[in-house]
Amino acid sequence: GQSLEQPSEVTAVEGAIVQINCTYQTSGFYGLSWYQQHDGGAPTFLSYNALDGLEETGRFSSFLSRSDSYGYLLLQELQMKDSASYFCATGAGSYQLTFGKGTKLSVIP
Amino acid sequence: SQTIHQWPATLVQPVGSPLSLECTVEGTSNPNLYWYRQAAGRGLQLLFYSVGIGQISSEVPQNLSASRPQDRQFILSSKKLLLSDSGFYLCAWSVGRGTDTQYFGPGTRLTVL
């Protein structure tokens, strides 16, 4: 089976940089994805890493180290609208995704 | 472009009443379809997924059921709701196998009283 661990809450200051970590244990691994969910809203896909290294998409970057079973989401130039929950997930090559329990990011002025 | 619809957006139902939530996808063929439930402040629990018409896989035994009568239609049902069925129900779709990209509908917030 799959399990993913991520911190439950993170607080950061507007304009700063924050990193949300995710460690995983899987019986098979293809890649790690990240989703954002605002309060009351649906999750939206942010990024996917199949290979080691950093993937950058605007202010958001995602990193994967397969040898360490570890990844992180990096948010730069934080804005108040980035306050949301962030989930890491992995599919292990199947049809299903297993999600972490989510990290609630609070951006403060 | 692809669009996913869910309705209703909110629902308040008494214990013991039936349930039917519908999800439809537009702009794609042969999607994989998923039903998730999310309790307040919690993670996503996969309830059912379907890779084709009439093909349903259940992840969690419970008093819910799912059906896929058409390629782009996915229905979540219950004959008798329990208090514990309250939550945020999300439908999602993806294409292919081994893809980690799923696209979620707006969700239905169900309160069972």
PDB file of C-alpha atoms in Angstrom:
ATOM      1  CA  GLY A   1       0.000   0.000   0.000  1.00  0.00           C
ATOM      2  CA  GLN A   2       0.881   3.655   0.008  1.00  0.00           C
ATOM      3  CA  SER A   3       1.263   6.140   2.859  1.00  0.00           C
ATOM      4  CA  LEU A   4       2.288   9.775   2.727  1.00  0.00           C
ATOM      5  CA  GLU A   5       3.269  11.980   5.642  1.00  0.00           C
ATOM      6  CA  GLN A   6       3.136  15.768   5.640  1.00  0.00           C
ATOM      7  CA  PRO A   7       2.922  18.387   8.393  1.00  0.00           C
ATOM      8  CA  SER A   8      -0.598  19.252   9.445  1.00  0.00           C
ATOM      9  CA  GLU A   9      -0.101  23.018   9.629  1.00  0.00           C
ATOM     10  CA  VAL A  10       2.388  25.637   8.475  1.00  0.00           C
ATOM     11  CA  THR A  11       2.293  29.395   9.022  1.00  0.00           C
ATOM     12  CA  ALA A  12       4.309  31.861   6.957  1.00  0.00           C
ATOM     13  CA  VAL A  13       4.497  35.600   6.386  1.00  0.00           C
ATOM     14  CA  GLU A  14       3.263  37.290   3.246  1.00  0.00           C
ATOM     15  CA  GLY A  15       6.115  37.752   0.764  1.00  0.00           C
ATOM     16  CA  ALA A  16       8.210  34.988   2.320  1.00  0.00           C
ATOM     17  CA  ILE A  17       9.078  31.494   1.067  1.00  0.00           C
ATOM     18  CA  VAL A  18       7.591  28.332   2.559  1.00  0.00           C
ATOM     19  CA  GLN A  19       8.395  24.677   2.000  1.00  0.00           C
ATOM     20  CA  ILE A  20       5.880  21.881   2.585  1.00  0.00           C
ATOM     21  CA  ASN A  21       7.474  18.471   2.919  1.00  0.00           C
ATOM     22  CA  CYS A  22       6.107  15.059   2.050  1.00  0.00           C
ATOM     23  CA  THR A  23       7.635  11.671   2.776  1.00  0.00           C
ATOM     24  CA  TYR A  24       6.148   8.550   1.306  1.00  0.00           C
ATOM     25  CA  GLN A  25       6.202   4.798   1.614  1.00  0.00           C
ATOM     26  CA  THR A  26       4.873   2.917  -1.378  1.00  0.00           C
ATOM     27  CA  SER A  27       4.885  -0.588  -2.763  1.00  0.00           C
ATOM     28  CA  GLY A  28       5.507   0.913  -6.185  1.00  0.00           C
ATOM     29  CA  PHE A  29       6.315   4.470  -7.125  1.00  0.00           C
ATOM     30  CA  TYR A  30       5.853   6.412 -10.323  1.00  0.00           C
ATOM     31  CA  GLY A  31       5.781  10.004  -9.146  1.00  0.00           C
ATOM     32  CA  LEU A  32       4.542  12.572  -6.660  1.00  0.00           C
ATOM     33  CA  SER A  33       1.870  15.144  -7.311  1.00  0.00           C
ATOM     34  CA  TRP A  34       0.620  18.175  -5.395  1.00  0.00           C
ATOM     35  CA  TYR A  35      -2.884  19.601  -5.060  1.00  0.00           C
ATOM     36  CA  GLN A  36      -4.180  22.836  -3.588  1.00  0.00           C
ATOM     37  CA  GLN A  37      -7.544  23.157  -1.877  1.00  0.00           C
ATOM     38  CA  HIS A  38      -9.018  26.402  -0.599  1.00  0.00           C
ATOM     39  CA  ASP A  39     -11.550  26.264   2.216  1.00  0.00           C
ATOM     40  CA  GLY A  40     -14.892  25.127   0.856  1.00  0.00           C
ATOM     41  CA  GLY A  41     -13.459  24.449  -2.582  1.00  0.00           C
ATOM     42  CA  ALA A  42     -12.331  21.455  -4.590  1.00  0.00           C
ATOM     43  CA  PRO A  43      -8.718  20.312  -4.913  1.00  0.00           C
ATOM     44  CA  THR A  44      -6.864  21.563  -7.971  1.00  0.00           C
ATOM     45  CA  PHE A  45      -3.800  19.987  -9.488  1.00  0.00           C
ATOM     46  CA  LEU A  46      -0.564  21.956  -9.041  1.00  0.00           C
ATOM     47  CA  SER A  47       2.366  19.834 -10.176  1.00  0.00           C
ATOM     48  CA  TYR A  48       3.759  16.374 -10.798  1.00  0.00           C
ATOM     49  CA  ASN A  49       7.296  15.027 -10.424  1.00  0.00           C
ATOM     50  CA  ALA A  50       8.222  11.722 -11.984  1.00  0.00           C
ATOM     51  CA  LEU A  51      11.965  12.314 -11.959  1.00  0.00           C
ATOM     52  CA  ASP A  52      14.356  13.587  -9.306  1.00  0.00           C
ATOM     53  CA  GLY A  53      14.860  17.321  -9.220  1.00  0.00           C
ATOM     54  CA  LEU A  54      12.997  20.562  -9.195  1.00  0.00           C
ATOM     55  CA  GLU A  55      10.020  21.465 -11.376  1.00  0.00           C
ATOM     56  CA  GLU A  56       9.140  25.146 -11.476  1.00  0.00           C
ATOM     57  CA  THR A  57       5.780  26.650 -12.352  1.00  0.00           C
ATOM     58  CA  GLY A  58       5.693  30.348 -11.641  1.00  0.00           C
ATOM     59  CA  ARG A  59       5.867  31.001  -7.901  1.00  0.00           C
ATOM     60  CA  PHE A  60       5.425  27.309  -7.147  1.00  0.00           C
ATOM     61  CA  SER A  61       8.127  24.659  -7.415  1.00  0.00           C
ATOM     62  CA  SER A  62       8.073  20.987  -6.559  1.00  0.00           C
ATOM     63  CA  PHE A  63      11.017  18.763  -5.757  1.00  0.00           C
ATOM     64  CA  LEU A  64      11.444  15.002  -5.678  1.00  0.00           C
ATOM     65  CA  SER A  65      14.178  12.719  -4.365  1.00  0.00           C
ATOM     66  CA  ARG A  66      13.301   9.111  -5.131  1.00  0.00           C
ATOM     67  CA  SER A  67      16.271   7.764  -3.193  1.00  0.00           C
ATOM     68  CA  ASP A  68      15.066   9.558  -0.054  1.00  0.00           C
ATOM     69  CA  SER A  69      11.341   8.891  -0.679  1.00  0.00           C
ATOM     70  CA  TYR A  70      10.853  12.593  -0.166  1.00  0.00           C
ATOM     71  CA  GLY A  71       9.440  15.569  -1.926  1.00  0.00           C
ATOM     72  CA  TYR A  72       8.442  19.113  -1.192  1.00  0.00           C
ATOM     73  CA  LEU A  73       6.374  21.968  -2.523  1.00  0.00           C
ATOM     74  CA  LEU A  74       8.024  25.369  -2.455  1.00  0.00           C
ATOM     75  CA  LEU A  75       5.926  28.511  -2.565  1.00  0.00           C
ATOM     76  CA  GLN A  76       7.722  31.796  -3.155  1.00  0.00           C
ATOM     77  CA  GLU A  77       6.584  35.391  -2.752  1.00  0.00           C
ATOM     78  CA  LEU A  78       3.704  34.217  -0.625  1.00  0.00           C
ATOM     79  CA  GLN A  79       0.377  35.932  -1.095  1.00  0.00           C
ATOM     80  CA  MET A  80      -2.653  35.897   1.145  1.00  0.00           C
ATOM     81  CA  LYS A  81      -4.513  33.909  -1.510  1.00  0.00           C
ATOM     82  CA  ASP A  82      -2.023  31.068  -1.053  1.00  0.00           C
ATOM     83  CA  SER A  83      -3.674  30.282   2.282  1.00  0.00           C
ATOM     84  CA  ALA A  84      -5.081  26.829   1.593  1.00  0.00           C
ATOM     85  CA  SER A  85      -4.511  23.156   2.245  1.00  0.00           C
ATOM     86  CA  TYR A  86      -1.877  21.385   0.187  1.00  0.00           C
ATOM     87  CA  PHE A  87      -1.916  17.651  -0.456  1.00  0.00           C
ATOM     88  CA  CYS A  88       0.796  15.407  -1.818  1.00  0.00           C
ATOM     89  CA  ALA A  89      -0.362  12.282  -3.629  1.00  0.00           C
ATOM     90  CA  THR A  90       0.975   9.255  -5.446  1.00  0.00           C
ATOM     91  CA  GLY A  91      -0.643   6.766  -7.773  1.00  0.00           C
ATOM     92  CA  ALA A  92       1.956   3.956  -7.907  1.00  0.00           C
ATOM     93  CA  GLY A  93       1.051   3.377 -11.528  1.00  0.00           C
ATOM     94  CA  SER A  94      -2.527   2.361 -10.758  1.00  0.00           C
ATOM     95  CA  TYR A  95      -5.836   4.101 -11.391  1.00  0.00           C
ATOM     96  CA  GLN A  96      -6.126   5.356  -7.830  1.00  0.00           C
ATOM     97  CA  LEU A  97      -4.338   8.148  -6.059  1.00  0.00           C
ATOM     98  CA  THR A  98      -3.380   7.994  -2.405  1.00  0.00           C
ATOM     99  CA  PHE A  99      -3.377  11.416  -0.788  1.00  0.00           C
ATOM    100  CA  GLY A 100      -1.545  12.653   2.258  1.00  0.00           C
ATOM    101  CA  LYS A 101      -3.685  14.145   5.021  1.00  0.00           C
ATOM    102  CA  GLY A 102      -2.874  17.660   3.862  1.00  0.00           C
ATOM    103  CA  THR A 103      -0.972  20.657   5.178  1.00  0.00           C
ATOM    104  CA  LYS A 104      -2.950  23.740   6.102  1.00  0.00           C
ATOM    105  CA  LEU A 105      -0.948  26.811   5.114  1.00  0.00           C
ATOM    106  CA  SER A 106      -1.808  30.082   6.791  1.00  0.00           C
ATOM    107  CA  VAL A 107      -0.268  33.210   5.303  1.00  0.00           C
ATOM    108  CA  ILE A 108      -0.182  36.127   7.733  1.00  0.00           C
ATOM    109  CA  PRO A 109       0.468  39.801   6.988  1.00  0.00           C
TER     110      PRO A 109
ATOM    111  CA  SER B   1     -12.019  21.883 -22.961  1.00  0.00           C
ATOM    112  CA  GLN B   2     -13.039  19.444 -20.274  1.00  0.00           C
ATOM    113  CA  THR B   3     -15.634  20.284 -17.650  1.00  0.00           C
ATOM    114  CA  ILE B   4     -16.922  18.341 -14.693  1.00  0.00           C
ATOM    115  CA  HIS B   5     -20.311  19.003 -13.135  1.00  0.00           C
ATOM    116  CA  GLN B   6     -21.682  17.918  -9.782  1.00  0.00           C
ATOM    117  CA  TRP B   7     -25.056  18.551  -8.257  1.00  0.00           C
ATOM    118  CA  PRO B   8     -26.479  19.528  -5.974  1.00  0.00           C
ATOM    119  CA  ALA B   9     -23.942  21.863  -4.377  1.00  0.00           C
ATOM    120  CA  THR B  10     -25.402  21.454  -0.905  1.00  0.00           C
ATOM    121  CA  LEU B  11     -27.832  18.957   0.542  1.00  0.00           C
ATOM    122  CA  VAL B  12     -29.435  18.467   3.931  1.00  0.00           C
ATOM    123  CA  GLN B  13     -31.025  15.089   4.436  1.00  0.00           C
ATOM    124  CA  PRO B  14     -32.604  13.276   7.415  1.00  0.00           C
ATOM    125  CA  VAL B  15     -31.124  10.058   8.739  1.00  0.00           C
ATOM    126  CA  GLY B  16     -32.569   7.071   6.931  1.00  0.00           C
ATOM    127  CA  SER B  17     -33.411   8.936   3.732  1.00  0.00           C
ATOM    128  CA  PRO B  18     -32.022   7.929   0.321  1.00  0.00           C
ATOM    129  CA  LEU B  19     -29.266   9.738  -1.528  1.00  0.00           C
ATOM    130  CA  SER B  20     -28.386  10.289  -5.155  1.00  0.00           C
ATOM    131  CA  LEU B  21     -25.487  12.488  -6.228  1.00  0.00           C
ATOM    132  CA  GLU B  22     -24.672  12.897  -9.875  1.00  0.00           C
ATOM    133  CA  CYS B  23     -21.464  13.761 -11.664  1.00  0.00           C
ATOM    134  CA  THR B  24     -20.989  14.315 -15.389  1.00  0.00           C
ATOM    135  CA  VAL B  25     -17.898  15.061 -17.418  1.00  0.00           C
ATOM    136  CA  GLU B  26     -17.783  16.890 -20.721  1.00  0.00           C
ATOM    137  CA  GLY B  27     -15.061  17.145 -23.324  1.00  0.00           C
ATOM    138  CA  THR B  28     -13.324  13.804 -22.828  1.00  0.00           C
ATOM    139  CA  SER B  29     -13.997  10.169 -23.655  1.00  0.00           C
ATOM    140  CA  ASN B  30     -13.416   7.041 -21.571  1.00  0.00           C
ATOM    141  CA  PRO B  31     -12.447   8.926 -18.427  1.00  0.00           C
ATOM    142  CA  ASN B  32     -11.643   7.235 -15.167  1.00  0.00           C
ATOM    143  CA  LEU B  33     -14.170   8.489 -12.636  1.00  0.00           C
ATOM    144  CA  TYR B  34     -13.843   8.749  -8.874  1.00  0.00           C
ATOM    145  CA  TRP B  35     -15.941   9.510  -5.812  1.00  0.00           C
ATOM    146  CA  TYR B  36     -14.165  10.875  -2.743  1.00  0.00           C
ATOM    147  CA  ARG B  37     -15.462  11.953   0.646  1.00  0.00           C
ATOM    148  CA  GLN B  38     -13.794  14.552   2.811  1.00  0.00           C
ATOM    149  CA  ALA B  39     -14.722  15.156   6.431  1.00  0.00           C
ATOM    150  CA  ALA B  40     -14.282  18.688   7.741  1.00  0.00           C
ATOM    151  CA  GLY B  41     -10.593  19.567   7.983  1.00  0.00           C
ATOM    152  CA  ARG B  42      -9.552  16.110   6.906  1.00  0.00           C
ATOM    153  CA  GLY B  43      -7.980  14.361   3.939  1.00  0.00           C
ATOM    154  CA  LEU B  44      -9.568  12.757   0.904  1.00  0.00           C
ATOM    155  CA  GLN B  45     -11.041   9.286   1.246  1.00  0.00           C
ATOM    156  CA  LEU B  46     -11.519   7.381  -1.999  1.00  0.00           C
ATOM    157  CA  LEU B  47     -14.926   5.713  -2.032  1.00  0.00           C
ATOM    158  CA  PHE B  48     -15.320   4.324  -5.553  1.00  0.00           C
ATOM    159  CA  TYR B  49     -13.639   4.480  -8.909  1.00  0.00           C
ATOM    160  CA  SER B  50     -14.629   3.360 -12.381  1.00  0.00           C
ATOM    161  CA  VAL B  51     -12.530   2.758 -15.471  1.00  0.00           C
ATOM    162  CA  GLY B  52     -15.469   2.084 -17.773  1.00  0.00           C
ATOM    163  CA  ILE B  53     -19.236   1.797 -18.101  1.00  0.00           C
ATOM    164  CA  GLY B  54     -20.612  -0.624 -15.528  1.00  0.00           C
ATOM    165  CA  GLN B  55     -17.182  -1.155 -13.938  1.00  0.00           C
ATOM    166  CA  ILE B  56     -17.106  -0.070 -10.296  1.00  0.00           C
ATOM    167  CA  SER B  57     -14.372  -0.660  -7.742  1.00  0.00           C
ATOM    168  CA  SER B  58     -15.171  -0.056  -4.108  1.00  0.00           C
ATOM    169  CA  GLU B  59     -12.460   1.065  -1.731  1.00  0.00           C
ATOM    170  CA  VAL B  60     -14.377   1.321   1.509  1.00  0.00           C
ATOM    171  CA  PRO B  61     -17.232  -0.984   2.596  1.00  0.00           C
ATOM    172  CA  GLN B  62     -20.189   1.134   3.673  1.00  0.00           C
ATOM    173  CA  ASN B  63     -23.824   1.824   2.953  1.00  0.00           C
ATOM    174  CA  LEU B  64     -22.977   3.743  -0.229  1.00  0.00           C
ATOM    175  CA  SER B  65     -22.971   2.443  -3.778  1.00  0.00           C
ATOM    176  CA  ALA B  66     -21.927   3.824  -7.141  1.00  0.00           C
ATOM    177  CA  SER B  67     -23.033   3.298 -10.706  1.00  0.00           C
ATOM    178  CA  ARG B  68     -21.802   4.378 -14.110  1.00  0.00           C
ATOM    179  CA  PRO B  69     -24.706   4.110 -16.541  1.00  0.00           C
ATOM    180  CA  GLN B  70     -22.981   6.150 -19.255  1.00  0.00           C
ATOM    181  CA  ASP B  71     -19.388   6.832 -20.220  1.00  0.00           C
ATOM    182  CA  ARG B  72     -19.290  10.281 -18.653  1.00  0.00           C
ATOM    183  CA  GLN B  73     -21.824   9.876 -15.854  1.00  0.00           C
ATOM    184  CA  PHE B  74     -21.081   8.673 -12.341  1.00  0.00           C
ATOM    185  CA  ILE B  75     -23.729   8.372  -9.621  1.00  0.00           C
ATOM    186  CA  LEU B  76     -23.299   7.933  -5.878  1.00  0.00           C
ATOM    187  CA  SER B  77     -26.249   6.479  -3.998  1.00  0.00           C
ATOM    188  CA  SER B  78     -27.442   5.323  -0.648  1.00  0.00           C
ATOM    189  CA  LYS B  79     -30.680   3.640   0.366  1.00  0.00           C
ATOM    190  CA  LYS B  80     -30.526   4.877   3.969  1.00  0.00           C
ATOM    191  CA  LEU B  81     -28.235   7.669   5.093  1.00  0.00           C
ATOM    192  CA  LEU B  82     -26.370   7.570   8.392  1.00  0.00           C
ATOM    193  CA  LEU B  83     -25.150  10.532  10.437  1.00  0.00           C
ATOM    194  CA  SER B  84     -21.608   9.467   9.592  1.00  0.00           C
ATOM    195  CA  ASP B  85     -22.306   9.988   5.883  1.00  0.00           C
ATOM    196  CA  SER B  86     -22.094  13.745   6.345  1.00  0.00           C
ATOM    197  CA  GLY B  87     -19.193  15.299   4.492  1.00  0.00           C
ATOM    198  CA  PHE B  88     -17.946  16.917   1.327  1.00  0.00           C
ATOM    199  CA  TYR B  89     -18.367  14.608  -1.659  1.00  0.00           C
ATOM    200  CA  LEU B  90     -16.084  15.149  -4.583  1.00  0.00           C
ATOM    201  CA  CYS B  91     -16.196  13.636  -8.040  1.00  0.00           C
ATOM    202  CA  ALA B  92     -13.025  13.557 -10.118  1.00  0.00           C
ATOM    203  CA  TRP B  93     -11.840  12.322 -13.487  1.00  0.00           C
ATOM    204  CA  SER B  94      -8.573  11.318 -15.087  1.00  0.00           C
ATOM    205  CA  VAL B  95      -7.442   9.609 -18.263  1.00  0.00           C
ATOM    206  CA  GLY B  96      -5.213   6.615 -18.672  1.00  0.00           C
ATOM    207  CA  ARG B  97      -3.515   4.430 -16.127  1.00  0.00           C
ATOM    208  CA  GLY B  98      -0.697   5.583 -13.902  1.00  0.00           C
ATOM    209  CA  THR B  99      -1.528   9.239 -14.212  1.00  0.00           C
ATOM    210  CA  ASP B 100      -1.340  11.319 -11.072  1.00  0.00           C
ATOM    211  CA  THR B 101      -3.424  14.146 -12.492  1.00  0.00           C
ATOM    212  CA  GLN B 102      -7.038  14.160 -11.441  1.00  0.00           C
ATOM    213  CA  TYR B 103      -9.547  16.931 -12.041  1.00  0.00           C
ATOM    214  CA  PHE B 104     -12.148  17.551  -9.396  1.00  0.00           C
ATOM    215  CA  GLY B 105     -15.711  18.767  -9.593  1.00  0.00           C
ATOM    216  CA  PRO B 106     -17.009  21.539  -7.317  1.00  0.00           C
ATOM    217  CA  GLY B 107     -18.287  19.054  -4.725  1.00  0.00           C
ATOM    218  CA  THR B 108     -21.505  18.439  -2.813  1.00  0.00           C
ATOM    219  CA  ARG B 109     -21.670  19.321   0.857  1.00  0.00           C
ATOM    220  CA  LEU B 110     -23.962  16.790   2.506  1.00  0.00           C
ATOM    221  CA  THR B 111     -25.321  17.212   6.010  1.00  0.00           C
ATOM    222  CA  VAL B 112     -27.251  14.329   7.518  1.00  0.00           C
ATOM    223  CA  LEU B 113     -29.411  15.319  10.483  1.00  0.00           C
TER     224      LEU B 113
END
